[in-house]
Amino acid sequence: MLYALLVGINHYHPDSRVPTLNGCANDLQAARQFLEAHFPKDRIVIEELRDHDATYQNVVDRWGPAFLQKAGKDDVVLFLYSGHGARERSDRAFLPYFPEGMNESLVCYDSRLPGRFDLADKELGVLVQRVAQNGPHVALWLDCCHSGSATKAVGDFRLGAVRQWDIRQEERPLDSYLEGYFSKKGVHIPESRHISLGACDRTEKAFELLTNRGNFSAHLLQVLDQYGPAISYARLFTECRNAMLRLSGEQHPQFEPSGYFNAFSGFLGWPVEGEGRPTRVFFQEGKWQVNSGAINGLPTTADQSAQFVVLRDGKEIGHART
């Protein structure tokens, strides 16, 4: 079963002064059409939150038992966010883990009203962990800016609005994260097996196209329409990046596998054919080495690594590990 939560915000709360976007609803519509065309009706459940429905609390609630936490082993979870991204100052308790002292955040419909907050990356990490612990395939599709630090202006007439809003300068209190989650559980970095498909590098901006689509979402779906869903994340990244660079060099997508997620697996769990990738084993600096690791879903820590036996003519000649 595919559980898909699609969040798109063109129009923010009028009192928040967050500028309007033009392509987010179109991104959701195009993504939904693709999903419904490739997944059987009895194997897909889609929920959408648009504009005034995409409040902070509604987004958090949909990550809970009411929807995404229903997913279990052999299921697939997709979270698509199309809207403004931003940064805000994090509570100083996070400084040992994030010395920069900033959250990267998704701007919800109401999260820039007085006393409200964005959905921070630390919170999203907890939400993903709660879902991923049940064993589904989890993918995040984030068409927004992840950083407000870039200052360059629009450098290409083919690009439109920027999906980035102001840095929030006041420090966010610890008890405001997920109803006091870190105050109760202590500050830690949630870890889970998933992949994040991001619209741009941390130092860049995510743009809309003049056709009222997200630059990232439009090109990602262009590749998916061309190849179908039976494409690995690794190839999807390469094809999407190349397509975006043909338009402009202003924005570079980022795919980030976490928790030993295999980036050579198929998009949303689809089986991949014809993309076999040989593992290269070589002898260097007096030992056997292998060019596979975390991106292939293999453990790489000193106390837990993948072991390879090197054979020649059926006889063992050495060992290699990630």
PDB file of C-alpha atoms in Angstrom:
ATOM      1  CA  MET A   1       0.000   0.000   0.000  1.00  0.00           C
ATOM      2  CA  LEU A   2       1.181   3.511  -0.826  1.00  0.00           C
ATOM      3  CA  TYR A   3       0.335   6.210   1.700  1.00  0.00           C
ATOM      4  CA  ALA A   4       0.952   9.627   0.149  1.00  0.00           C
ATOM      5  CA  LEU A   5       0.652  12.921   2.021  1.00  0.00           C
ATOM      6  CA  LEU A   6       0.777  15.844  -0.406  1.00  0.00           C
ATOM      7  CA  VAL A   7       1.125  19.346   1.057  1.00  0.00           C
ATOM      8  CA  GLY A   8       1.076  22.434  -1.148  1.00  0.00           C
ATOM      9  CA  ILE A   9       0.740  26.077  -0.123  1.00  0.00           C
ATOM     10  CA  ASN A  10       0.303  28.895  -2.607  1.00  0.00           C
ATOM     11  CA  HIS A  11      -1.553  31.257  -0.276  1.00  0.00           C
ATOM     12  CA  TYR A  12      -0.411  31.686   3.327  1.00  0.00           C
ATOM     13  CA  HIS A  13      -2.392  33.191   6.192  1.00  0.00           C
ATOM     14  CA  PRO A  14      -2.967  36.852   5.255  1.00  0.00           C
ATOM     15  CA  ASP A  15      -1.743  38.053   8.657  1.00  0.00           C
ATOM     16  CA  SER A  16       1.550  36.166   8.307  1.00  0.00           C
ATOM     17  CA  ARG A  17       2.789  38.369   5.426  1.00  0.00           C
ATOM     18  CA  VAL A  18       4.360  35.335   3.778  1.00  0.00           C
ATOM     19  CA  PRO A  19       4.350  35.995   0.009  1.00  0.00           C
ATOM     20  CA  THR A  20       2.138  34.040  -2.340  1.00  0.00           C
ATOM     21  CA  LEU A  21       3.510  31.326  -4.609  1.00  0.00           C
ATOM     22  CA  ASN A  22       2.036  30.193  -7.915  1.00  0.00           C
ATOM     23  CA  GLY A  23       3.033  26.606  -8.634  1.00  0.00           C
ATOM     24  CA  CYS A  24       2.441  24.559  -5.496  1.00  0.00           C
ATOM     25  CA  ALA A  25      -1.114  23.442  -6.260  1.00  0.00           C
ATOM     26  CA  ASN A  26       0.010  22.521  -9.768  1.00  0.00           C
ATOM     27  CA  ASP A  27       2.854  20.435  -8.320  1.00  0.00           C
ATOM     28  CA  LEU A  28       0.386  18.489  -6.196  1.00  0.00           C
ATOM     29  CA  GLN A  29      -1.988  17.931  -9.086  1.00  0.00           C
ATOM     30  CA  ALA A  30       0.797  16.663 -11.366  1.00  0.00           C
ATOM     31  CA  ALA A  31       2.224  14.384  -8.663  1.00  0.00           C
ATOM     32  CA  ARG A  32      -1.211  12.967  -7.888  1.00  0.00           C
ATOM     33  CA  GLN A  33      -1.876  12.261 -11.556  1.00  0.00           C
ATOM     34  CA  PHE A  34       1.424  10.387 -11.818  1.00  0.00           C
ATOM     35  CA  LEU A  35       0.753   8.305  -8.700  1.00  0.00           C
ATOM     36  CA  GLU A  36      -2.787   7.428  -9.719  1.00  0.00           C
ATOM     37  CA  ALA A  37      -1.587   6.438 -13.189  1.00  0.00           C
ATOM     38  CA  HIS A  38       1.029   3.996 -11.881  1.00  0.00           C
ATOM     39  CA  PHE A  39      -0.409   2.531  -8.671  1.00  0.00           C
ATOM     40  CA  PRO A  40      -3.550   0.343  -8.526  1.00  0.00           C
ATOM     41  CA  LYS A  41      -6.528   2.123  -6.986  1.00  0.00           C
ATOM     42  CA  ASP A  42      -6.793  -0.445  -4.205  1.00  0.00           C
ATOM     43  CA  ARG A  43      -3.097   0.018  -3.337  1.00  0.00           C
ATOM     44  CA  ILE A  44      -2.930   3.774  -2.896  1.00  0.00           C
ATOM     45  CA  VAL A  45      -4.294   6.245  -0.362  1.00  0.00           C
ATOM     46  CA  ILE A  46      -3.653   9.951  -0.967  1.00  0.00           C
ATOM     47  CA  GLU A  47      -4.384  12.825   1.392  1.00  0.00           C
ATOM     48  CA  GLU A  48      -3.858  16.439   0.370  1.00  0.00           C
ATOM     49  CA  LEU A  49      -3.431  19.546   2.493  1.00  0.00           C
ATOM     50  CA  ARG A  50      -3.644  22.756   0.490  1.00  0.00           C
ATOM     51  CA  ASP A  51      -3.379  26.378   1.595  1.00  0.00           C
ATOM     52  CA  HIS A  52      -5.519  26.980   4.727  1.00  0.00           C
ATOM     53  CA  ASP A  53      -5.729  23.229   5.443  1.00  0.00           C
ATOM     54  CA  ALA A  54      -1.931  22.945   5.589  1.00  0.00           C
ATOM     55  CA  THR A  55      -1.564  24.209   9.150  1.00  0.00           C
ATOM     56  CA  TYR A  56       1.311  23.098  11.342  1.00  0.00           C
ATOM     57  CA  GLN A  57      -0.982  20.925  13.459  1.00  0.00           C
ATOM     58  CA  ASN A  58      -2.714  19.318  10.491  1.00  0.00           C
ATOM     59  CA  VAL A  59       0.609  18.344   8.927  1.00  0.00           C
ATOM     60  CA  VAL A  60       1.875  16.889  12.213  1.00  0.00           C
ATOM     61  CA  ASP A  61      -1.388  15.016  12.793  1.00  0.00           C
ATOM     62  CA  ARG A  62      -1.253  13.377   9.344  1.00  0.00           C
ATOM     63  CA  TRP A  63       2.157  11.960  10.249  1.00  0.00           C
ATOM     64  CA  GLY A  64       0.518  10.197  13.188  1.00  0.00           C
ATOM     65  CA  PRO A  65      -1.728   7.139  13.671  1.00  0.00           C
ATOM     66  CA  ALA A  66      -4.532   8.824  11.716  1.00  0.00           C
ATOM     67  CA  PHE A  67      -2.623   8.356   8.470  1.00  0.00           C
ATOM     68  CA  LEU A  68       1.081   7.769   7.804  1.00  0.00           C
ATOM     69  CA  GLN A  69       1.714   5.640  10.899  1.00  0.00           C
ATOM     70  CA  LYS A  70      -0.729   3.112   9.449  1.00  0.00           C
ATOM     71  CA  ALA A  71       2.037   2.062   7.061  1.00  0.00           C
ATOM     72  CA  GLY A  72       3.853  -1.145   7.916  1.00  0.00           C
ATOM     73  CA  LYS A  73       6.343  -3.537   6.400  1.00  0.00           C
ATOM     74  CA  ASP A  74       6.032  -3.782   2.608  1.00  0.00           C
ATOM     75  CA  ASP A  75       4.134  -0.471   2.480  1.00  0.00           C
ATOM     76  CA  VAL A  76       5.401   2.793   0.986  1.00  0.00           C
ATOM     77  CA  VAL A  77       5.165   6.301   2.447  1.00  0.00           C
ATOM     78  CA  LEU A  78       5.567   9.469   0.390  1.00  0.00           C
ATOM     79  CA  PHE A  79       5.552  12.961   1.881  1.00  0.00           C
ATOM     80  CA  LEU A  80       5.524  15.755  -0.685  1.00  0.00           C
ATOM     81  CA  TYR A  81       5.866  19.367   0.443  1.00  0.00           C
ATOM     82  CA  SER A  82       5.628  22.220  -2.055  1.00  0.00           C
ATOM     83  CA  GLY A  83       5.862  25.688  -0.542  1.00  0.00           C
ATOM     84  CA  HIS A  84       8.199  28.076   1.237  1.00  0.00           C
ATOM     85  CA  GLY A  85      11.242  26.833   3.121  1.00  0.00           C
ATOM     86  CA  ALA A  86      13.093  28.901   5.700  1.00  0.00           C
ATOM     87  CA  ARG A  87      15.496  28.927   8.608  1.00  0.00           C
ATOM     88  CA  GLU A  88      14.982  29.815  12.239  1.00  0.00           C
ATOM     89  CA  ARG A  89      17.227  29.982  15.278  1.00  0.00           C
ATOM     90  CA  SER A  90      17.086  26.737  17.221  1.00  0.00           C
ATOM     91  CA  ASP A  91      17.138  26.318  20.961  1.00  0.00           C
ATOM     92  CA  ARG A  92      20.711  26.356  22.254  1.00  0.00           C
ATOM     93  CA  ALA A  93      20.265  22.785  23.530  1.00  0.00           C
ATOM     94  CA  PHE A  94      20.852  21.656  19.931  1.00  0.00           C
ATOM     95  CA  LEU A  95      24.235  23.405  19.642  1.00  0.00           C
ATOM     96  CA  PRO A  96      26.321  20.273  20.428  1.00  0.00           C
ATOM     97  CA  TYR A  97      24.718  18.602  17.397  1.00  0.00           C
ATOM     98  CA  PHE A  98      24.161  21.658  15.183  1.00  0.00           C
ATOM     99  CA  PRO A  99      26.832  24.285  16.040  1.00  0.00           C
ATOM    100  CA  GLU A 100      25.380  26.704  13.499  1.00  0.00           C
ATOM    101  CA  GLY A 101      22.373  27.073  15.784  1.00  0.00           C
ATOM    102  CA  MET A 102      19.740  27.010  13.047  1.00  0.00           C
ATOM    103  CA  ASN A 103      16.700  24.966  12.073  1.00  0.00           C
ATOM    104  CA  GLU A 104      15.851  24.336   8.453  1.00  0.00           C
ATOM    105  CA  SER A 105      12.094  24.435   8.250  1.00  0.00           C
ATOM    106  CA  LEU A 106       8.923  24.070   6.222  1.00  0.00           C
ATOM    107  CA  VAL A 107       6.674  27.124   6.446  1.00  0.00           C
ATOM    108  CA  CYS A 108       3.136  25.913   7.160  1.00  0.00           C
ATOM    109  CA  TYR A 109       0.035  27.987   6.406  1.00  0.00           C
ATOM    110  CA  ASP A 110      -0.138  29.460   9.919  1.00  0.00           C
ATOM    111  CA  SER A 111       3.400  28.997  11.211  1.00  0.00           C
ATOM    112  CA  ARG A 112       4.452  32.644  10.843  1.00  0.00           C
ATOM    113  CA  LEU A 113       1.621  33.981  12.995  1.00  0.00           C
ATOM    114  CA  PRO A 114       2.594  35.311  16.455  1.00  0.00           C
ATOM    115  CA  GLY A 115       3.392  32.452  18.820  1.00  0.00           C
ATOM    116  CA  ARG A 116       3.491  29.851  16.033  1.00  0.00           C
ATOM    117  CA  PHE A 117       6.465  28.056  14.516  1.00  0.00           C
ATOM    118  CA  ASP A 118       7.544  26.372  11.287  1.00  0.00           C
ATOM    119  CA  LEU A 119       7.882  22.609  11.021  1.00  0.00           C
ATOM    120  CA  ALA A 120      11.583  22.255  11.855  1.00  0.00           C
ATOM    121  CA  ASP A 121      13.931  19.625  10.473  1.00  0.00           C
ATOM    122  CA  LYS A 122      14.380  18.249  14.004  1.00  0.00           C
ATOM    123  CA  GLU A 123      10.628  17.725  14.264  1.00  0.00           C
ATOM    124  CA  LEU A 124      10.382  16.178  10.825  1.00  0.00           C
ATOM    125  CA  GLY A 125      13.146  13.773  11.816  1.00  0.00           C
ATOM    126  CA  VAL A 126      11.072  12.558  14.765  1.00  0.00           C
ATOM    127  CA  LEU A 127       7.949  12.211  12.618  1.00  0.00           C
ATOM    128  CA  VAL A 128       9.851  10.197  10.013  1.00  0.00           C
ATOM    129  CA  GLN A 129      11.362   7.976  12.704  1.00  0.00           C
ATOM    130  CA  ARG A 130       7.932   7.174  14.143  1.00  0.00           C
ATOM    131  CA  VAL A 131       6.726   6.043  10.727  1.00  0.00           C
ATOM    132  CA  ALA A 132       9.920   4.308   9.569  1.00  0.00           C
ATOM    133  CA  GLN A 133      10.208   2.153  12.696  1.00  0.00           C
ATOM    134  CA  ASN A 134       7.307   0.065  11.383  1.00  0.00           C
ATOM    135  CA  GLY A 135       9.345  -0.925   8.323  1.00  0.00           C
ATOM    136  CA  PRO A 136       7.846   0.874   5.298  1.00  0.00           C
ATOM    137  CA  HIS A 137       9.763   2.391   2.409  1.00  0.00           C
ATOM    138  CA  VAL A 138       9.830   6.140   3.233  1.00  0.00           C
ATOM    139  CA  ALA A 139      10.545   8.945   0.752  1.00  0.00           C
ATOM    140  CA  LEU A 140      10.383  12.715   1.262  1.00  0.00           C
ATOM    141  CA  TRP A 141       9.905  15.035  -1.732  1.00  0.00           C
ATOM    142  CA  LEU A 142      10.660  18.593  -0.645  1.00  0.00           C
ATOM    143  CA  ASP A 143      10.230  21.340  -3.229  1.00  0.00           C
ATOM    144  CA  CYS A 144      11.297  24.352  -1.196  1.00  0.00           C
ATOM    145  CA  CYS A 145      14.406  26.172  -0.064  1.00  0.00           C
ATOM    146  CA  HIS A 146      16.324  24.522   2.737  1.00  0.00           C
ATOM    147  CA  SER A 147      18.464  27.569   3.496  1.00  0.00           C
ATOM    148  CA  GLY A 148      17.914  31.282   3.780  1.00  0.00           C
ATOM    149  CA  SER A 149      21.626  32.127   3.675  1.00  0.00           C
ATOM    150  CA  ALA A 150      21.946  32.618  -0.089  1.00  0.00           C
ATOM    151  CA  THR A 151      21.903  36.235  -1.176  1.00  0.00           C
ATOM    152  CA  LYS A 152      22.308  36.017  -4.937  1.00  0.00           C
ATOM    153  CA  ALA A 153      19.518  37.416  -7.066  1.00  0.00           C
ATOM    154  CA  VAL A 154      17.620  35.566  -9.750  1.00  0.00           C
ATOM    155  CA  GLY A 155      20.188  34.993 -12.471  1.00  0.00           C
ATOM    156  CA  ASP A 156      18.057  33.507 -15.222  1.00  0.00           C
ATOM    157  CA  PHE A 157      14.998  34.961 -16.930  1.00  0.00           C
ATOM    158  CA  ARG A 158      13.535  31.473 -17.295  1.00  0.00           C
ATOM    159  CA  LEU A 159      13.098  31.146 -13.538  1.00  0.00           C
ATOM    160  CA  GLY A 160      10.360  32.797 -11.504  1.00  0.00           C
ATOM    161  CA  ALA A 161       9.527  33.167  -7.809  1.00  0.00           C
ATOM    162  CA  VAL A 162      11.781  31.893  -5.033  1.00  0.00           C
ATOM    163  CA  ARG A 163      10.376  29.403  -2.517  1.00  0.00           C
ATOM    164  CA  GLN A 164      12.181  30.901   0.447  1.00  0.00           C
ATOM    165  CA  TRP A 165      11.017  33.094   3.300  1.00  0.00           C
ATOM    166  CA  ASP A 166      12.813  35.154   5.925  1.00  0.00           C
ATOM    167  CA  ILE A 167      15.049  33.804   8.651  1.00  0.00           C
ATOM    168  CA  ARG A 168      13.343  33.914  12.020  1.00  0.00           C
ATOM    169  CA  GLN A 169      15.828  35.613  14.294  1.00  0.00           C
ATOM    170  CA  GLU A 170      14.335  34.901  17.713  1.00  0.00           C
ATOM    171  CA  GLU A 171      15.487  31.684  19.360  1.00  0.00           C
ATOM    172  CA  ARG A 172      12.855  28.978  19.301  1.00  0.00           C
ATOM    173  CA  PRO A 173      12.189  27.529  22.782  1.00  0.00           C
ATOM    174  CA  LEU A 174      12.814  23.829  23.308  1.00  0.00           C
ATOM    175  CA  ASP A 175       9.312  23.061  24.550  1.00  0.00           C
ATOM    176  CA  SER A 176       7.803  24.277  21.264  1.00  0.00           C
ATOM    177  CA  TYR A 177       9.173  21.327  19.264  1.00  0.00           C
ATOM    178  CA  LEU A 178       6.446  18.710  18.727  1.00  0.00           C
ATOM    179  CA  GLU A 179       4.508  19.537  21.887  1.00  0.00           C
ATOM    180  CA  GLY A 180       7.614  19.371  24.057  1.00  0.00           C
ATOM    181  CA  TYR A 181       9.068  16.173  22.611  1.00  0.00           C
ATOM    182  CA  PHE A 182      12.724  17.100  23.175  1.00  0.00           C
ATOM    183  CA  SER A 183      12.000  18.571  26.605  1.00  0.00           C
ATOM    184  CA  LYS A 184      10.574  15.216  27.654  1.00  0.00           C
ATOM    185  CA  LYS A 185      12.875  12.838  25.775  1.00  0.00           C
ATOM    186  CA  GLY A 186      16.093  14.854  25.813  1.00  0.00           C
ATOM    187  CA  VAL A 187      17.894  16.312  22.813  1.00  0.00           C
ATOM    188  CA  HIS A 188      19.037  13.676  20.333  1.00  0.00           C
ATOM    189  CA  ILE A 189      19.259  13.141  16.601  1.00  0.00           C
ATOM    190  CA  PRO A 190      16.514  10.815  15.338  1.00  0.00           C
ATOM    191  CA  GLU A 191      17.779   8.201  12.906  1.00  0.00           C
ATOM    192  CA  SER A 192      15.641   6.265  10.461  1.00  0.00           C
ATOM    193  CA  ARG A 193      15.823   4.545   7.100  1.00  0.00           C
ATOM    194  CA  HIS A 194      14.475   6.870   4.413  1.00  0.00           C
ATOM    195  CA  ILE A 195      15.464   9.025   1.464  1.00  0.00           C
ATOM    196  CA  SER A 196      14.988  12.768   1.058  1.00  0.00           C
ATOM    197  CA  LEU A 197      14.616  14.273  -2.412  1.00  0.00           C
ATOM    198  CA  GLY A 198      15.479  17.941  -1.984  1.00  0.00           C
ATOM    199  CA  ALA A 199      14.978  20.765  -4.466  1.00  0.00           C
ATOM    200  CA  CYS A 200      18.331  22.459  -3.912  1.00  0.00           C
ATOM    201  CA  ASP A 201      21.566  22.625  -1.995  1.00  0.00           C
ATOM    202  CA  ARG A 202      21.546  24.252   1.443  1.00  0.00           C
ATOM    203  CA  THR A 203      23.223  27.360   0.058  1.00  0.00           C
ATOM    204  CA  GLU A 204      20.825  27.746  -2.870  1.00  0.00           C
ATOM    205  CA  LYS A 205      17.277  28.839  -3.534  1.00  0.00           C
ATOM    206  CA  ALA A 206      14.433  26.741  -4.941  1.00  0.00           C
ATOM    207  CA  PHE A 207      12.722  28.457  -7.849  1.00  0.00           C
ATOM    208  CA  GLU A 208       9.380  28.301  -9.550  1.00  0.00           C
ATOM    209  CA  LEU A 209       9.132  28.209 -13.325  1.00  0.00           C
ATOM    210  CA  LEU A 210       7.301  30.852 -15.306  1.00  0.00           C
ATOM    211  CA  THR A 211       4.837  28.078 -16.191  1.00  0.00           C
ATOM    212  CA  ASN A 212       3.656  28.079 -12.541  1.00  0.00           C
ATOM    213  CA  ARG A 213       5.388  24.865 -11.514  1.00  0.00           C
ATOM    214  CA  GLY A 214       8.191  24.144  -9.123  1.00  0.00           C
ATOM    215  CA  ASN A 215      11.476  23.866 -11.024  1.00  0.00           C
ATOM    216  CA  PHE A 216      12.386  20.710  -9.104  1.00  0.00           C
ATOM    217  CA  SER A 217       8.973  19.017  -9.176  1.00  0.00           C
ATOM    218  CA  ALA A 218       8.446  19.748 -12.859  1.00  0.00           C
ATOM    219  CA  HIS A 219      11.767  18.211 -13.868  1.00  0.00           C
ATOM    220  CA  LEU A 220      11.462  15.282 -11.451  1.00  0.00           C
ATOM    221  CA  LEU A 221       8.089  14.380 -12.948  1.00  0.00           C
ATOM    222  CA  GLN A 222       9.437  14.959 -16.448  1.00  0.00           C
ATOM    223  CA  VAL A 223      12.021  12.240 -15.824  1.00  0.00           C
ATOM    224  CA  LEU A 224       9.455   9.949 -14.185  1.00  0.00           C
ATOM    225  CA  ASP A 225       7.084  10.407 -17.110  1.00  0.00           C
ATOM    226  CA  GLN A 226       9.902   9.510 -19.491  1.00  0.00           C
ATOM    227  CA  TYR A 227      11.224   6.443 -17.672  1.00  0.00           C
ATOM    228  CA  GLY A 228       8.258   5.407 -15.548  1.00  0.00           C
ATOM    229  CA  PRO A 229       8.479   4.554 -11.838  1.00  0.00           C
ATOM    230  CA  ALA A 230      10.804   1.585 -12.434  1.00  0.00           C
ATOM    231  CA  ILE A 231      13.877   3.795 -12.102  1.00  0.00           C
ATOM    232  CA  SER A 232      16.391   3.835  -9.268  1.00  0.00           C
ATOM    233  CA  TYR A 233      16.739   6.884  -7.063  1.00  0.00           C
ATOM    234  CA  ALA A 234      20.366   7.144  -8.163  1.00  0.00           C
ATOM    235  CA  ARG A 235      19.438   7.365 -11.828  1.00  0.00           C
ATOM    236  CA  LEU A 236      16.442   9.585 -11.090  1.00  0.00           C
ATOM    237  CA  PHE A 237      18.784  12.020  -9.353  1.00  0.00           C
ATOM    238  CA  THR A 238      21.238  12.079 -12.252  1.00  0.00           C
ATOM    239  CA  GLU A 239      18.554  12.555 -14.898  1.00  0.00           C
ATOM    240  CA  CYS A 240      16.694  15.201 -12.869  1.00  0.00           C
ATOM    241  CA  ARG A 241      19.865  17.163 -12.118  1.00  0.00           C
ATOM    242  CA  ASN A 242      20.920  17.120 -15.756  1.00  0.00           C
ATOM    243  CA  ALA A 243      17.481  18.274 -16.899  1.00  0.00           C
ATOM    244  CA  MET A 244      17.517  21.158 -14.415  1.00  0.00           C
ATOM    245  CA  LEU A 245      21.031  22.204 -15.407  1.00  0.00           C
ATOM    246  CA  ARG A 246      20.004  22.364 -19.043  1.00  0.00           C
ATOM    247  CA  LEU A 247      17.589  25.118 -18.021  1.00  0.00           C
ATOM    248  CA  SER A 248      19.747  26.962 -15.492  1.00  0.00           C
ATOM    249  CA  GLY A 249      22.732  26.503 -13.205  1.00  0.00           C
ATOM    250  CA  GLU A 250      20.998  28.272 -10.315  1.00  0.00           C
ATOM    251  CA  GLN A 251      19.604  25.176  -8.606  1.00  0.00           C
ATOM    252  CA  HIS A 252      21.053  21.726  -7.919  1.00  0.00           C
ATOM    253  CA  PRO A 253      18.785  19.011  -6.447  1.00  0.00           C
ATOM    254  CA  GLN A 254      20.025  16.945  -3.510  1.00  0.00           C
ATOM    255  CA  PHE A 255      19.062  13.324  -2.801  1.00  0.00           C
ATOM    256  CA  GLU A 256      20.069  12.192   0.693  1.00  0.00           C
ATOM    257  CA  PRO A 257      19.656   8.541   1.767  1.00  0.00           C
ATOM    258  CA  SER A 258      19.687   7.946   5.529  1.00  0.00           C
ATOM    259  CA  GLY A 259      19.802   4.900   7.774  1.00  0.00           C
ATOM    260  CA  TYR A 260      21.384   2.663   5.102  1.00  0.00           C
ATOM    261  CA  PHE A 261      18.622   3.370   2.616  1.00  0.00           C
ATOM    262  CA  ASN A 262      19.648   1.857  -0.721  1.00  0.00           C
ATOM    263  CA  ALA A 263      19.720   4.679  -3.267  1.00  0.00           C
ATOM    264  CA  PHE A 264      19.908   2.108  -6.061  1.00  0.00           C
ATOM    265  CA  SER A 265      16.474   0.766  -5.151  1.00  0.00           C
ATOM    266  CA  GLY A 266      13.453   1.684  -7.248  1.00  0.00           C
ATOM    267  CA  PHE A 267      11.382   4.851  -6.873  1.00  0.00           C
ATOM    268  CA  LEU A 268       8.684   4.288  -4.240  1.00  0.00           C
ATOM    269  CA  GLY A 269       9.588   0.621  -4.016  1.00  0.00           C
ATOM    270  CA  TRP A 270       9.154  -0.247  -7.693  1.00  0.00           C
ATOM    271  CA  PRO A 271      11.370  -3.130  -8.874  1.00  0.00           C
ATOM    272  CA  VAL A 272      14.192  -1.882 -11.065  1.00  0.00           C
ATOM    273  CA  GLU A 273      15.232  -3.830 -14.136  1.00  0.00           C
ATOM    274  CA  GLY A 274      18.248  -3.307 -16.335  1.00  0.00           C
ATOM    275  CA  GLU A 275      20.107  -1.122 -13.844  1.00  0.00           C
ATOM    276  CA  GLY A 276      22.421  -3.732 -12.433  1.00  0.00           C
ATOM    277  CA  ARG A 277      25.443  -2.097 -10.865  1.00  0.00           C
ATOM    278  CA  PRO A 278      28.561  -4.260 -10.511  1.00  0.00           C
ATOM    279  CA  THR A 279      30.512  -3.956  -7.305  1.00  0.00           C
ATOM    280  CA  ARG A 280      34.129  -3.067  -7.972  1.00  0.00           C
ATOM    281  CA  VAL A 281      36.636  -4.748  -5.680  1.00  0.00           C
ATOM    282  CA  PHE A 282      40.267  -3.680  -5.946  1.00  0.00           C
ATOM    283  CA  PHE A 283      43.593  -4.184  -4.167  1.00  0.00           C
ATOM    284  CA  GLN A 284      45.144  -0.941  -2.945  1.00  0.00           C
ATOM    285  CA  GLU A 285      47.555   0.058  -0.177  1.00  0.00           C
ATOM    286  CA  GLY A 286      48.058  -3.552   0.823  1.00  0.00           C
ATOM    287  CA  LYS A 287      44.403  -4.496   1.255  1.00  0.00           C
ATOM    288  CA  TRP A 288      41.245  -5.295  -0.667  1.00  0.00           C
ATOM    289  CA  GLN A 289      38.709  -2.486  -0.965  1.00  0.00           C
ATOM    290  CA  VAL A 290      35.154  -2.247  -2.295  1.00  0.00           C
ATOM    291  CA  ASN A 291      33.338   0.731  -3.823  1.00  0.00           C
ATOM    292  CA  SER A 292      30.030   0.167  -2.044  1.00  0.00           C
ATOM    293  CA  GLY A 293      28.778   1.664   1.184  1.00  0.00           C
ATOM    294  CA  ALA A 294      25.969   3.577   2.818  1.00  0.00           C
ATOM    295  CA  ILE A 295      24.455   4.750  -0.471  1.00  0.00           C
ATOM    296  CA  ASN A 296      23.892   1.063  -1.326  1.00  0.00           C
ATOM    297  CA  GLY A 297      22.161   0.479   2.001  1.00  0.00           C
ATOM    298  CA  LEU A 298      25.207  -1.219   3.526  1.00  0.00           C
ATOM    299  CA  PRO A 299      26.460  -0.580   7.079  1.00  0.00           C
ATOM    300  CA  THR A 300      29.796   1.222   7.270  1.00  0.00           C
ATOM    301  CA  THR A 301      30.565   1.626  10.974  1.00  0.00           C
ATOM    302  CA  ALA A 302      33.604  -0.027  12.508  1.00  0.00           C
ATOM    303  CA  ASP A 303      31.514  -2.366  14.673  1.00  0.00           C
ATOM    304  CA  GLN A 304      28.994  -3.197  11.947  1.00  0.00           C
ATOM    305  CA  SER A 305      30.256  -3.428   8.374  1.00  0.00           C
ATOM    306  CA  ALA A 306      29.450  -5.486   5.308  1.00  0.00           C
ATOM    307  CA  GLN A 307      32.005  -8.207   4.587  1.00  0.00           C
ATOM    308  CA  PHE A 308      33.035  -9.317   1.077  1.00  0.00           C
ATOM    309  CA  VAL A 309      34.942 -12.490   0.254  1.00  0.00           C
ATOM    310  CA  VAL A 310      37.215 -12.087  -2.781  1.00  0.00           C
ATOM    311  CA  LEU A 311      37.456 -15.197  -4.962  1.00  0.00           C
ATOM    312  CA  ARG A 312      39.669 -16.061  -7.917  1.00  0.00           C
ATOM    313  CA  ASP A 313      38.856 -19.226  -9.858  1.00  0.00           C
ATOM    314  CA  GLY A 314      36.643 -20.269  -6.966  1.00  0.00           C
ATOM    315  CA  LYS A 315      39.403 -19.900  -4.372  1.00  0.00           C
ATOM    316  CA  GLU A 316      39.340 -17.348  -1.574  1.00  0.00           C
ATOM    317  CA  ILE A 317      42.167 -14.822  -1.914  1.00  0.00           C
ATOM    318  CA  GLY A 318      41.116 -12.084   0.491  1.00  0.00           C
ATOM    319  CA  HIS A 319      38.438 -10.074   2.274  1.00  0.00           C
ATOM    320  CA  ALA A 320      37.058  -6.566   1.888  1.00  0.00           C
ATOM    321  CA  ARG A 321      34.589  -4.610   3.972  1.00  0.00           C
ATOM    322  CA  THR A 322      32.717  -1.333   3.776  1.00  0.00           C
TER     323      THR A 322
END
